XYZ file of C-alpha atoms in Angstrom:
747
model
C -13.404 49.319 -34.471
C -10.954 50.971 -32.280
C -10.282 53.624 -35.233
C -14.049 54.497 -35.345
C -14.372 54.828 -31.797
C -11.290 57.175 -31.453
C -12.449 59.167 -34.647
C -15.856 59.827 -33.300
C -15.091 59.825 -29.492
C -16.199 63.373 -28.928
C -19.408 62.776 -30.486
C -19.959 59.758 -28.236
C -18.970 61.653 -25.383
C -21.176 64.321 -26.032
C -24.327 61.994 -26.731
C -23.489 60.599 -23.444
C -23.314 63.651 -21.562
C -26.756 64.822 -23.237
C -28.361 61.544 -22.074
C -27.053 61.433 -18.559
C -28.210 65.087 -18.078
C -31.729 64.146 -19.536
C -31.762 60.994 -17.344
C -30.673 62.864 -14.355
C -33.494 65.393 -14.431
C -36.002 62.364 -14.962
C -34.501 60.048 -12.386
C -35.676 61.773 -9.134
C -39.286 60.900 -10.319
C -38.715 57.151 -10.340
C -41.683 55.056 -8.543
C -41.363 51.800 -6.754
C -43.938 49.378 -7.223
C -44.961 47.466 -4.164
C -48.485 46.631 -5.162
C -49.227 43.022 -3.612
C -50.756 41.969 -7.042
C -47.523 41.688 -8.593
C -46.747 38.694 -6.421
C -49.829 36.866 -7.993
C -49.835 34.557 -10.931
C -52.411 36.446 -13.144
C -53.272 33.124 -14.941
C -53.863 30.945 -11.591
C -57.223 29.581 -10.933
C -57.065 30.669 -7.441
C -56.094 34.312 -8.417
C -58.909 34.380 -10.930
C -61.480 33.059 -8.348
C -60.237 35.720 -5.917
C -60.874 38.613 -8.411
C -64.129 37.075 -9.327
C -65.016 37.138 -5.454
C -63.772 40.778 -5.151
C -66.779 41.692 -7.494
C -69.358 40.053 -5.311
C -68.604 41.834 -1.976
C -67.942 45.112 -0.636
C -64.187 45.816 -1.197
C -62.027 45.945 1.845
C -58.834 47.028 0.203
C -59.327 50.662 1.375
C -59.416 49.575 5.053
C -56.551 50.711 7.479
C -56.353 49.326 10.912
C -55.121 51.542 13.563
C -54.253 49.710 16.705
C -54.044 51.451 20.390
C -52.608 49.808 23.332
C -53.188 50.500 26.679
C -50.804 49.426 29.685
C -53.941 48.275 31.758
C -57.268 48.622 30.469
C -58.973 50.376 27.500
C -61.952 51.160 29.817
C -60.326 54.050 31.152
C -61.883 57.743 31.011
C -59.041 59.662 30.217
C -57.761 56.984 27.592
C -61.226 56.896 25.996
C -61.183 60.869 25.645
C -57.729 60.622 23.726
C -59.212 57.758 21.553
C -62.224 60.281 20.688
C -59.700 63.224 19.947
C -57.615 60.922 17.787
C -60.832 59.940 15.963
C -61.920 63.494 15.368
C -58.180 64.261 14.058
C -58.278 61.332 11.749
C -61.518 62.258 10.152
C -59.763 65.750 9.118
C -57.221 64.097 6.983
C -58.079 64.372 3.386
C -59.395 61.216 1.671
C -60.316 59.528 4.908
C -64.334 58.924 4.712
C -64.951 57.234 7.900
C -63.407 56.146 11.111
C -65.133 53.344 13.117
C -64.257 52.138 16.597
C -65.998 51.208 19.941
C -66.733 54.888 20.361
C -69.039 54.753 17.099
C -70.191 51.252 17.458
C -73.858 50.590 18.329
C -75.912 47.389 18.916
C -79.362 46.813 17.665
C -82.424 46.800 19.937
C -86.331 46.246 19.121
C -88.251 49.280 20.049
C -91.624 50.566 19.284
C -90.025 52.416 16.674
C -88.796 49.502 14.941
C -84.828 48.396 15.252
C -82.630 51.198 16.648
C -78.936 51.512 17.687
C -77.586 52.032 20.922
C -73.934 53.257 21.386
C -71.994 50.602 23.376
C -70.113 53.229 24.965
C -70.892 56.898 25.865
C -67.935 58.614 27.475
C -70.069 61.289 29.043
C -71.738 58.388 31.027
C -68.632 57.375 32.874
C -70.623 55.522 35.555
C -71.315 52.784 33.288
C -67.974 51.884 32.033
C -67.976 48.735 34.244
C -71.382 47.757 32.726
C -70.258 48.330 29.184
C -67.155 46.526 29.767
C -69.184 43.333 30.521
C -71.282 43.792 27.532
C -68.567 44.451 24.941
C -66.390 41.560 26.024
C -69.405 39.367 25.857
C -70.985 40.454 22.803
C -69.980 39.095 19.238
C -70.246 42.564 17.598
C -67.562 44.349 19.084
C -64.896 41.657 18.769
C -63.328 43.433 15.839
C -62.607 46.455 17.884
C -61.157 45.218 21.063
C -58.824 42.400 22.091
C -59.811 39.744 24.276
C -57.856 40.979 27.244
C -59.429 44.503 26.828
C -56.246 46.488 26.628
C -56.210 47.376 22.876
C -58.530 49.132 20.637
C -58.663 48.985 16.966
C -59.995 51.916 14.883
C -60.856 51.007 11.214
C -60.123 53.713 8.897
C -61.996 53.687 5.669
C -60.103 55.456 2.712
C -61.438 56.643 -0.510
C -61.148 53.667 -2.899
C -58.486 53.270 -5.645
C -56.227 56.096 -4.467
C -53.621 56.863 -6.887
C -49.886 56.524 -5.350
C -49.113 60.099 -4.116
C -52.595 60.743 -2.403
C -51.961 57.448 -0.690
C -48.416 58.354 0.042
C -49.777 61.661 1.837
C -52.681 59.870 3.583
C -50.250 57.385 5.098
C -47.771 59.987 6.042
C -50.743 62.281 7.569
C -51.603 59.229 9.703
C -48.160 58.473 10.895
C -47.643 62.371 11.593
C -50.981 62.232 13.794
C -49.617 59.263 15.810
C -46.408 61.240 16.491
C -48.725 63.896 17.577
C -50.509 61.680 20.164
C -47.206 60.332 21.372
C -48.719 59.510 24.606
C -50.758 56.854 22.928
C -49.009 53.565 21.975
C -50.220 53.007 18.392
C -49.609 50.630 15.650
C -50.692 50.713 11.730
C -51.681 47.717 9.661
C -53.425 46.893 6.394
C -52.491 46.079 2.988
C -51.939 49.718 1.834
C -50.003 50.294 4.826
C -47.624 47.487 4.129
C -47.187 48.594 0.522
C -46.446 52.063 1.478
C -44.114 51.431 4.409
C -42.192 48.833 2.428
C -41.712 50.979 -0.288
C -40.112 53.531 1.916
C -37.996 50.861 3.418
C -36.970 50.025 0.160
C -36.017 53.397 -1.052
C -34.006 54.200 2.173
C -32.094 50.834 1.591
C -31.323 51.689 -2.033
C -29.724 54.826 -0.862
C -27.891 53.392 1.920
C -26.592 50.467 -0.105
C -25.654 52.816 -2.980
C -23.567 54.922 -0.698
C -21.735 52.154 1.362
C -21.315 50.022 -2.022
C -19.446 53.295 -3.623
C -17.437 53.741 -0.651
C -16.065 50.227 -0.456
C -15.721 50.213 -4.243
C -13.471 53.233 -4.061
C -11.442 51.581 -1.129
C -11.118 48.265 -3.142
C -9.875 49.946 -6.254
C -7.324 52.084 -4.381
C -6.260 48.838 -2.631
C -5.965 47.083 -5.970
C -4.716 49.744 -8.392
C -1.236 51.657 -7.511
C -2.763 55.065 -8.705
C -5.807 56.615 -7.082
C -7.084 57.844 -10.347
C -7.573 54.239 -11.600
C -10.989 54.518 -9.470
C -12.349 57.061 -11.721
C -13.677 54.976 -14.770
C -15.113 52.363 -12.753
C -17.039 54.853 -10.207
C -18.162 56.967 -13.326
C -19.434 54.048 -15.039
C -21.520 52.726 -12.093
C -23.005 56.280 -11.493
C -23.824 56.599 -15.276
C -25.482 53.257 -15.440
C -27.595 54.045 -12.508
C -28.690 57.581 -13.806
C -29.295 56.130 -17.237
C -31.522 53.439 -15.986
C -33.574 55.189 -13.621
C -34.175 58.139 -16.109
C -35.144 55.473 -18.790
C -37.735 53.825 -16.608
C -39.085 57.098 -15.775
C -39.465 58.091 -19.538
C -41.036 54.717 -20.393
C -43.483 55.262 -17.547
C -42.249 52.037 -15.756
C -41.600 51.841 -12.002
C -38.789 49.750 -10.542
C -39.491 46.441 -8.816
C -39.659 45.706 -5.168
C -36.272 43.847 -5.644
C -34.510 46.982 -6.727
C -32.328 47.463 -3.426
C -30.255 44.772 -5.472
C -29.440 46.825 -8.477
C -26.038 48.587 -7.131
C -24.646 45.149 -6.443
C -25.914 43.767 -9.845
C -24.141 46.971 -11.507
C -20.976 45.759 -9.636
C -21.187 42.430 -10.687
C -21.070 43.278 -14.526
C -19.159 46.803 -14.435
C -16.538 46.152 -11.955
C -15.801 42.589 -13.268
C -15.455 43.618 -16.709
C -13.537 46.830 -15.991
C -10.976 44.927 -13.910
C -10.231 42.280 -16.389
C -9.864 44.752 -19.095
C -7.661 47.287 -16.943
C -5.436 44.454 -15.735
C -5.063 43.034 -19.226
C -4.340 46.691 -20.694
C -1.687 46.977 -18.188
C -0.004 43.761 -19.204
C 0.124 44.813 -22.724
C 1.262 48.490 -21.918
C 4.301 47.156 -19.891
C 5.376 45.500 -23.150
C 6.200 48.949 -24.403
C 3.245 49.113 -26.727
C 1.102 52.440 -27.535
C -2.023 53.024 -25.642
C -3.841 52.330 -28.871
C -2.016 49.008 -29.639
C -2.398 47.915 -25.975
C -6.266 48.650 -26.054
C -6.385 46.651 -29.217
C -4.689 43.923 -27.541
C -6.643 43.714 -24.814
C -10.083 44.031 -26.368
C -9.117 41.257 -28.864
C -8.448 38.942 -26.218
C -10.788 40.089 -23.271
C -13.324 41.954 -25.112
C -15.224 38.906 -26.723
C -14.948 37.073 -23.344
C -16.743 40.076 -21.654
C -19.248 39.736 -24.295
C -19.844 35.955 -23.403
C -20.019 36.883 -19.659
C -22.611 39.584 -20.390
C -24.658 37.408 -22.378
C -24.734 34.525 -19.851
C -25.468 36.920 -17.159
C -28.179 38.508 -18.882
C -29.702 34.917 -19.792
C -29.418 34.224 -16.145
C -31.462 37.061 -15.079
C -34.080 36.842 -18.190
C -34.777 33.261 -16.976
C -36.485 34.806 -14.067
C -39.242 36.029 -16.536
C -40.539 32.462 -16.257
C -41.572 33.053 -12.385
C -45.506 33.480 -11.865
C -44.715 36.718 -9.688
C -44.882 39.741 -11.711
C -42.111 41.161 -9.275
C -39.778 38.398 -10.128
C -40.325 38.971 -13.923
C -39.858 42.712 -13.547
C -36.614 42.234 -11.535
C -35.237 39.782 -14.233
C -36.028 42.109 -17.048
C -34.628 45.110 -15.353
C -31.394 43.375 -14.314
C -30.904 42.117 -17.597
C -31.116 45.778 -19.079
C -28.516 46.778 -16.379
C -26.256 44.117 -17.668
C -26.698 44.985 -21.362
C -26.444 48.724 -20.645
C -23.215 48.418 -18.675
C -21.664 46.144 -20.992
C -22.307 48.300 -23.986
C -21.121 51.504 -22.118
C -17.840 49.622 -20.908
C -17.119 48.446 -24.612
C -17.581 51.953 -26.033
C -15.990 54.161 -23.547
C -13.346 52.078 -21.958
C -11.166 52.103 -25.113
C -11.772 55.909 -25.218
C -10.599 56.388 -21.602
C -7.528 53.915 -22.549
C -6.497 56.079 -25.399
C -6.559 59.300 -23.473
C -4.222 58.311 -20.879
C -0.940 60.010 -20.912
C 0.602 57.492 -18.497
C 0.220 54.032 -19.354
C 1.010 52.797 -15.740
C -2.271 53.976 -14.319
C -3.619 50.508 -13.952
C -0.359 49.013 -12.333
C -1.210 46.733 -9.668
C -0.349 48.178 -6.015
C 1.941 46.808 -3.846
C -0.222 45.262 -1.247
C -2.442 43.537 -3.624
C 0.690 42.238 -5.516
C 1.869 41.153 -2.214
C -1.445 39.484 -1.578
C -1.790 37.801 -4.807
C 1.925 36.552 -4.799
C 1.362 35.053 -1.460
C -1.499 33.390 -2.538
C -0.189 31.874 -5.816
C 2.721 30.382 -3.804
C 0.098 28.633 -1.637
C -1.616 27.554 -4.818
C 1.901 26.005 -6.026
C 1.928 23.962 -2.536
C -1.820 23.091 -2.899
C -1.163 21.645 -6.513
C 1.175 19.181 -5.412
C -1.569 17.456 -3.323
C -4.045 16.918 -6.187
C -5.676 13.858 -4.735
C -6.191 14.966 -1.541
C -7.655 18.217 -3.105
C -10.116 16.201 -5.109
C -11.070 14.106 -2.016
C -11.620 17.153 0.060
C -14.212 18.866 -2.513
C -15.840 15.322 -2.926
C -16.456 15.039 0.822
C -17.736 18.561 0.864
C -19.965 17.905 -1.967
C -21.340 14.661 -0.459
C -22.039 16.558 2.923
C -23.584 19.544 0.832
C -25.889 16.929 -0.986
C -27.196 15.625 2.200
C -27.823 19.164 3.383
C -29.669 19.909 0.619
C -32.246 17.447 1.633
C -32.766 19.311 4.942
C -33.661 22.670 3.184
C -37.143 23.632 4.597
C -39.748 25.888 2.814
C -41.654 26.344 6.130
C -41.020 30.007 6.354
C -43.232 32.582 8.034
C -45.778 34.624 5.796
C -44.488 38.066 6.584
C -40.619 39.030 6.877
C -40.170 42.564 7.780
C -37.120 44.431 8.443
C -36.514 44.523 12.411
C -36.261 47.666 14.315
C -39.036 49.363 12.049
C -42.358 50.711 12.509
C -43.939 48.025 10.243
C -42.216 45.091 12.262
C -43.558 46.534 15.567
C -46.985 46.598 14.058
C -46.884 42.949 12.930
C -45.877 41.830 16.279
C -48.757 43.860 17.638
C -51.353 42.529 15.754
C -49.887 38.950 15.619
C -50.267 39.064 19.451
C -53.348 41.226 19.824
C -55.756 40.987 16.973
C -55.873 36.929 16.664
C -53.122 36.754 14.168
C -51.601 39.033 11.389
C -52.739 36.433 8.683
C -56.553 36.508 7.232
C -58.381 33.203 6.853
C -60.879 33.224 4.155
C -63.441 30.645 3.128
C -66.066 31.084 0.522
C -69.231 29.119 0.205
C -71.132 29.127 -3.181
C -74.374 27.714 -4.126
C -74.092 25.235 -7.264
C -77.656 25.547 -8.372
C -78.198 29.403 -7.676
C -80.355 28.406 -4.666
C -79.874 30.846 -1.753
C -77.716 30.002 1.093
C -80.193 31.449 3.395
C -82.701 28.852 2.468
C -83.554 26.572 5.421
C -81.998 23.426 4.046
C -78.619 25.039 3.083
C -78.680 27.429 6.197
C -78.568 24.740 8.455
C -75.312 23.722 6.964
C -73.822 27.387 7.099
C -74.652 27.481 10.796
C -72.733 24.216 11.175
C -69.879 25.521 9.409
C -69.764 28.758 11.450
C -69.913 26.906 14.653
C -67.066 24.649 13.658
C -64.850 27.597 12.528
C -65.687 29.503 15.626
C -64.250 26.518 17.822
C -61.248 25.899 15.766
C -58.297 26.394 17.904
C -56.289 28.137 15.245
C -58.938 30.553 13.949
C -59.685 33.757 15.873
C -62.403 36.475 15.514
C -64.422 34.434 12.886
C -66.932 36.671 10.978
C -69.800 35.466 8.611
C -73.281 36.106 7.518
C -74.458 34.139 10.447
C -73.157 37.004 12.564
C -75.957 39.112 11.091
C -78.652 36.823 12.388
C -77.117 36.575 15.724
C -77.239 40.228 16.043
C -80.690 40.353 15.037
C -81.597 37.677 17.380
C -80.104 39.574 20.237
C -81.934 42.607 19.000
C -85.465 40.762 19.332
C -84.277 38.668 22.410
C -81.915 40.821 24.467
C -82.150 38.507 27.696
C -82.370 35.118 25.977
C -80.847 35.281 22.506
C -77.832 33.112 23.869
C -79.783 30.104 24.657
C -82.139 30.445 21.515
C -81.106 28.443 18.506
C -80.715 30.646 15.511
C -83.685 30.971 12.949
C -84.171 28.473 10.227
C -87.721 29.396 9.032
C -87.817 31.516 5.848
C -90.190 33.953 7.356
C -87.796 34.879 10.383
C -84.664 35.386 8.026
C -86.508 37.484 5.579
C -87.581 39.780 8.637
C -83.899 39.818 9.828
C -82.389 40.707 6.482
C -85.205 43.305 5.926
C -84.144 45.061 9.216
C -80.434 44.483 8.277
C -80.815 46.218 5.086
C -81.524 49.413 6.486
C -78.550 49.139 8.994
C -75.861 47.643 6.667
C -74.381 50.147 4.255
C -71.664 47.650 2.952
C -71.761 43.838 2.771
C -68.309 42.434 3.331
C -69.699 38.798 3.840
C -72.504 37.859 1.316
C -73.449 38.937 -1.956
C -76.726 40.640 -2.897
C -78.146 37.429 -4.104
C -77.162 35.324 -1.140
C -75.692 32.718 -3.376
C -72.237 33.434 -2.046
C -71.270 33.718 1.640
C -67.717 34.542 3.055
C -66.252 33.516 6.267
C -63.358 35.715 7.605
C -61.044 34.939 10.633
C -57.463 35.862 11.664
C -54.619 33.352 11.933
C -51.188 33.444 13.473
C -48.344 33.409 11.106
C -47.386 29.724 12.183
C -45.426 28.800 8.926
C -46.034 27.696 5.519
C -46.203 24.059 6.056
C -48.352 24.250 9.323
C -50.719 26.609 7.597
C -51.213 24.252 4.703
C -51.830 21.464 6.990
C -54.391 23.753 8.703
C -56.192 24.809 5.469
C -56.317 21.257 4.234
C -57.941 20.064 7.646
C -60.402 22.723 7.742
C -61.356 22.011 3.901
C -61.957 18.405 4.370
C -63.984 18.951 7.482
C -66.088 21.593 6.114
C -66.796 19.292 3.086
C -67.887 16.551 5.163
C -70.209 19.189 6.919
C -71.661 20.075 3.464
C -71.943 16.421 2.461
C -74.402 16.280 -0.755
C -75.659 19.689 -0.363
C -75.356 21.851 -3.446
C -72.634 23.894 -1.745
C -68.923 24.449 -3.031
C -66.380 25.281 -0.242
C -63.289 27.154 -1.429
C -60.380 28.530 0.346
C -59.336 32.204 -0.857
C -57.758 35.561 0.301
C -54.651 37.407 -0.416
C -52.705 35.666 2.061
C -53.278 32.269 0.677
C -52.380 33.625 -2.753
C -48.990 34.934 -1.583
C -48.281 31.302 -0.220
C -49.383 29.859 -3.634
C -47.186 32.278 -5.516
C -44.239 31.757 -3.108
C -44.359 27.991 -3.956
C -44.852 28.264 -7.553
C -42.085 31.107 -7.846
C -39.554 28.720 -6.238
C -40.279 26.031 -8.642
C -40.081 28.310 -11.548
C -36.776 29.632 -10.255
C -35.228 26.406 -10.371
C -36.589 25.449 -13.601
C -35.512 28.567 -14.695
C -31.819 27.981 -13.401
C -31.927 24.743 -15.095
C -32.740 26.512 -18.601
C -29.937 28.819 -17.915
C -27.713 26.167 -17.043
C -28.496 24.395 -20.415
C -28.305 27.848 -22.469
C -24.833 28.476 -21.001
C -23.594 25.025 -21.661
C -24.677 25.243 -25.522
C -23.309 28.809 -25.670
C -19.758 27.895 -24.069
C -19.710 24.547 -26.224
C -20.041 26.879 -29.421
C -17.654 29.888 -28.293
C -15.086 27.426 -27.106
C -15.600 24.760 -30.096
C -15.097 22.203 -27.524
C -17.761 20.648 -25.502
C -15.452 19.382 -22.972
C -14.557 22.973 -21.846
C -18.494 23.774 -21.861
C -19.306 20.870 -19.735
C -16.416 21.665 -17.463
C -17.355 25.258 -17.008
C -20.921 24.281 -16.182
C -19.758 21.480 -13.739
C -17.324 23.604 -11.841
C -20.086 26.358 -11.497
C -22.713 24.122 -10.078
C -20.213 23.276 -7.113
C -20.571 26.478 -5.477
C -24.448 26.198 -5.712
C -24.660 22.773 -4.050
C -22.298 23.585 -1.275
C -24.387 26.789 -0.604
C -27.370 24.787 -0.892
C -25.993 22.331 1.761
C -24.924 25.228 4.035
C -28.748 26.419 3.988
C -29.892 22.909 4.899
C -27.394 22.566 7.718
C -28.052 26.023 9.188
C -31.876 25.728 8.668
C -32.388 28.721 6.397
C -35.939 28.716 4.883
C -36.248 28.643 1.282
C -38.358 31.546 0.345
C -38.825 32.942 -3.330
C -36.533 35.755 -2.892
C -34.122 33.630 -1.295
C -34.138 31.160 -4.275
C -32.688 33.984 -5.927
C -29.373 33.355 -4.798
C -28.952 30.166 -6.935
C -29.855 32.290 -10.102
C -27.431 35.286 -9.139
C -24.814 32.893 -7.733
C -24.704 30.972 -10.967
C -24.224 33.971 -13.250
C -21.629 35.350 -11.143
C -19.719 32.217 -10.747
C -19.776 31.484 -14.427
C -18.158 34.838 -15.194
C -14.830 34.284 -13.585
C -14.652 30.634 -14.759
C -15.467 31.770 -18.448
C -12.380 34.419 -18.321
C -10.021 31.637 -16.880
C -10.924 28.869 -19.389
C -11.110 31.568 -22.262
C -7.535 32.596 -21.343
C -6.748 28.850 -21.131
C -7.824 28.309 -24.689
C -6.114 31.463 -25.958
C -2.941 30.218 -24.883
C -3.526 26.753 -26.355
C -4.345 28.311 -29.741
C -0.931 30.195 -29.430
C 0.732 26.642 -29.186
C 1.269 26.516 -25.454
C 1.019 23.053 -23.772
C -1.870 22.400 -21.368
C 0.259 22.683 -18.401
C 1.650 26.068 -19.542
C -1.719 27.325 -20.675
C -3.359 26.592 -17.464
C -0.430 27.984 -15.456
C -0.446 31.250 -17.432
C -4.462 31.592 -17.252
C -3.983 31.066 -13.390
C -1.368 33.739 -13.012
C -2.819 36.221 -15.464
C -6.730 35.809 -14.915
C -6.150 34.930 -11.145
C -5.141 38.431 -10.402
C -8.282 39.641 -12.010
C -10.485 37.103 -10.452
C -9.119 37.677 -7.042
C -9.808 41.521 -7.358
C -13.208 40.954 -8.683
C -13.959 38.464 -5.753
C -12.815 40.817 -3.400
C -15.102 43.658 -4.648
C -17.926 41.333 -5.212
C -17.916 39.409 -1.749
C -17.805 43.155 -0.058
C -20.585 44.253 -2.130
C -22.742 41.410 -1.132
C -21.746 41.364 2.435
C -23.056 45.042 2.639
C -26.453 43.554 1.805
C -25.984 42.053 5.223
C -26.765 45.502 6.826
C -30.312 45.393 5.561
C -32.965 44.832 7.982
C -34.706 42.402 5.711
C -33.821 38.771 6.616
C -34.435 37.837 2.989
C -31.899 40.566 1.715
C -29.420 39.610 4.734
C -29.602 36.064 3.795
C -29.275 36.638 -0.078
C -25.920 38.956 0.556
C -24.387 36.369 2.906
C -24.982 33.409 0.898
C -24.193 34.975 -2.811
C -21.039 36.393 -0.814
C -20.283 32.731 0.159
C -20.936 31.528 -3.311
C -18.106 34.033 -4.740
C -15.755 32.738 -2.057
C -16.281 29.122 -2.935
C -16.268 30.085 -6.606
C -12.874 31.728 -5.977
C -11.477 28.480 -4.580
C -12.963 26.337 -7.287
C -11.616 28.460 -10.182
C -8.122 28.784 -8.894
C -7.686 25.365 -6.835
C -9.990 22.728 -8.388
C -10.267 24.015 -12.082
C -6.560 23.725 -12.788
C -6.403 20.081 -11.000
C -9.287 18.768 -13.010
C -7.946 19.887 -16.163
C -4.455 18.494 -15.504
C -5.931 15.069 -14.158
C -9.016 14.470 -16.086
C -9.447 16.856 -19.097
C -6.076 16.942 -20.386
C -6.635 14.761 -23.203
C -9.677 16.521 -24.395
C -8.045 20.073 -24.433
């Protein structure tokens, strides 16, 4: 293999350069997929129902909400003039169809010409502001356009439906630019499309930031580990080449990267730097024996090359099991990460030997004095620790017992949204959470079981009862339903007594009201054309998943009791509920996938080592960091979300790599005839340096993620960094003691 690589090395290098140039041209065009639908399980019954309902009602997906806060009251002439100017400016933005607000809102009244609309507000008639304020805050119709305190207005922006990525990005950008132009107004932007675009921009910024700081840290770490600064050349070039090829390849295939892509720089570190350091340190050991570069390369590959293949395989498997997740975002992340792992391994295996053979000085990868001093001091401490084997075992047993208890304290009661703080998106989330009745949308759908219309008297009475119950529910705000239509028409016909009058139940009045409404309603978001399906919408606070589940269960039970034996089916739906369901299922599938990964790794190592005892030992050792980390999560009340559950999969594939290197070196020495004591000591001394070096880089790489404004990424970086630290102690402290005390006779 070495001979073929060296013989055709210039061809390989030219091919690589051409591929990198091609990929570099394509890479800037990479797209990030933040579509909310990628977080849903396509085969889930609730998702199917949601999709079916979308075809029954006018779509709300293309609505954007702009909130404007006033320090005192919105019923201020100067403030309203600015709102009018802002509205006119918004209408000039391409792809914005309409802007609705209190300034465009009218209430119906019965006149000699039929039902006509009367504006709630007329800026030119400033003398009636006090009267308008009382009417607006007392009526049902304006409640979607003003908060209860009367100090915040909401502008509903309707965009062209189904906008492509670039026009949508430009539209959101233009709206944000307009917000800057009207800096004297305190504005907040919300809506599904706003969240997607804003999150994508945050994500791209974090990817660039992480890539920069991880590159700086990698350079500094390699300079600390190796004596020659030139030793950083290959690892840095490898990381850059992998990123360019990966991004260019995704663009060429027409695939966007997933929302978890800010982890990619660290994932490349996991594979690239770990394998390179193990190979470089082994090459240095062989070169110091006086061997030629070619022979030293052969020896390094023969001993370490196969091990890196196994570690790359187990890492790829660990990521590929994420494909079992119901979330498309998580499946994409798993596949993309596995591709990164395989690509990095192939490039390392092909070009590192070529790099070694071109070295004129064989001491390029000599360990630096500071790192040698650190590792020497560590190994002296280890020799001291090995004398207290029972104490070490008892210590780990106590920690594991406490961790197992801590695992029972883990909560999944996380909030629905988790945005990076100190961002405009987070500020908007807090504003709408506090001023719009909540950032979550509650949605209840009533369907007729026998195609009878829900506005028929015997069924409409039940609909009224459900509407009244939801309107009075303490956790629901701004409840909207088709009942509002009849309330509005009743107000139009009986402006002075409508609040005291019961809503109509006779079919004649209902038909009359709906006929009048047909001329007023351009779009119906709450009822289908046949009136066989009604939808109730409301806003909810982001209480936390468990509390939301309890509220949903209680509401559905009460609604069903109101329905009794009527031919009506009640069902909860909506994007927010689907996200909750996908979160729960994704956590379940992540842990099931982790179990599959553990089984596959166990079987693989058992076959590779031809010794099931070593395979079982490797898996047992690598479960310890996961258990301890889970215990830490429980004790420190870290909520388990789908994104954070990734730490167990990512942590496992990282932890198992160094353990495989350690046990492979141990078995290598055993095959050469060394005793168990000699083999484990040699493995710790030789692999220990590489394990320490990779651990320093990985801990730093993951701790850099703690600079993220996203709580999930912060926690993921912190906990995976802790997993690496715990794994270092397990590999260098616990593993040798367990082998010498319990596994000696099996090895």
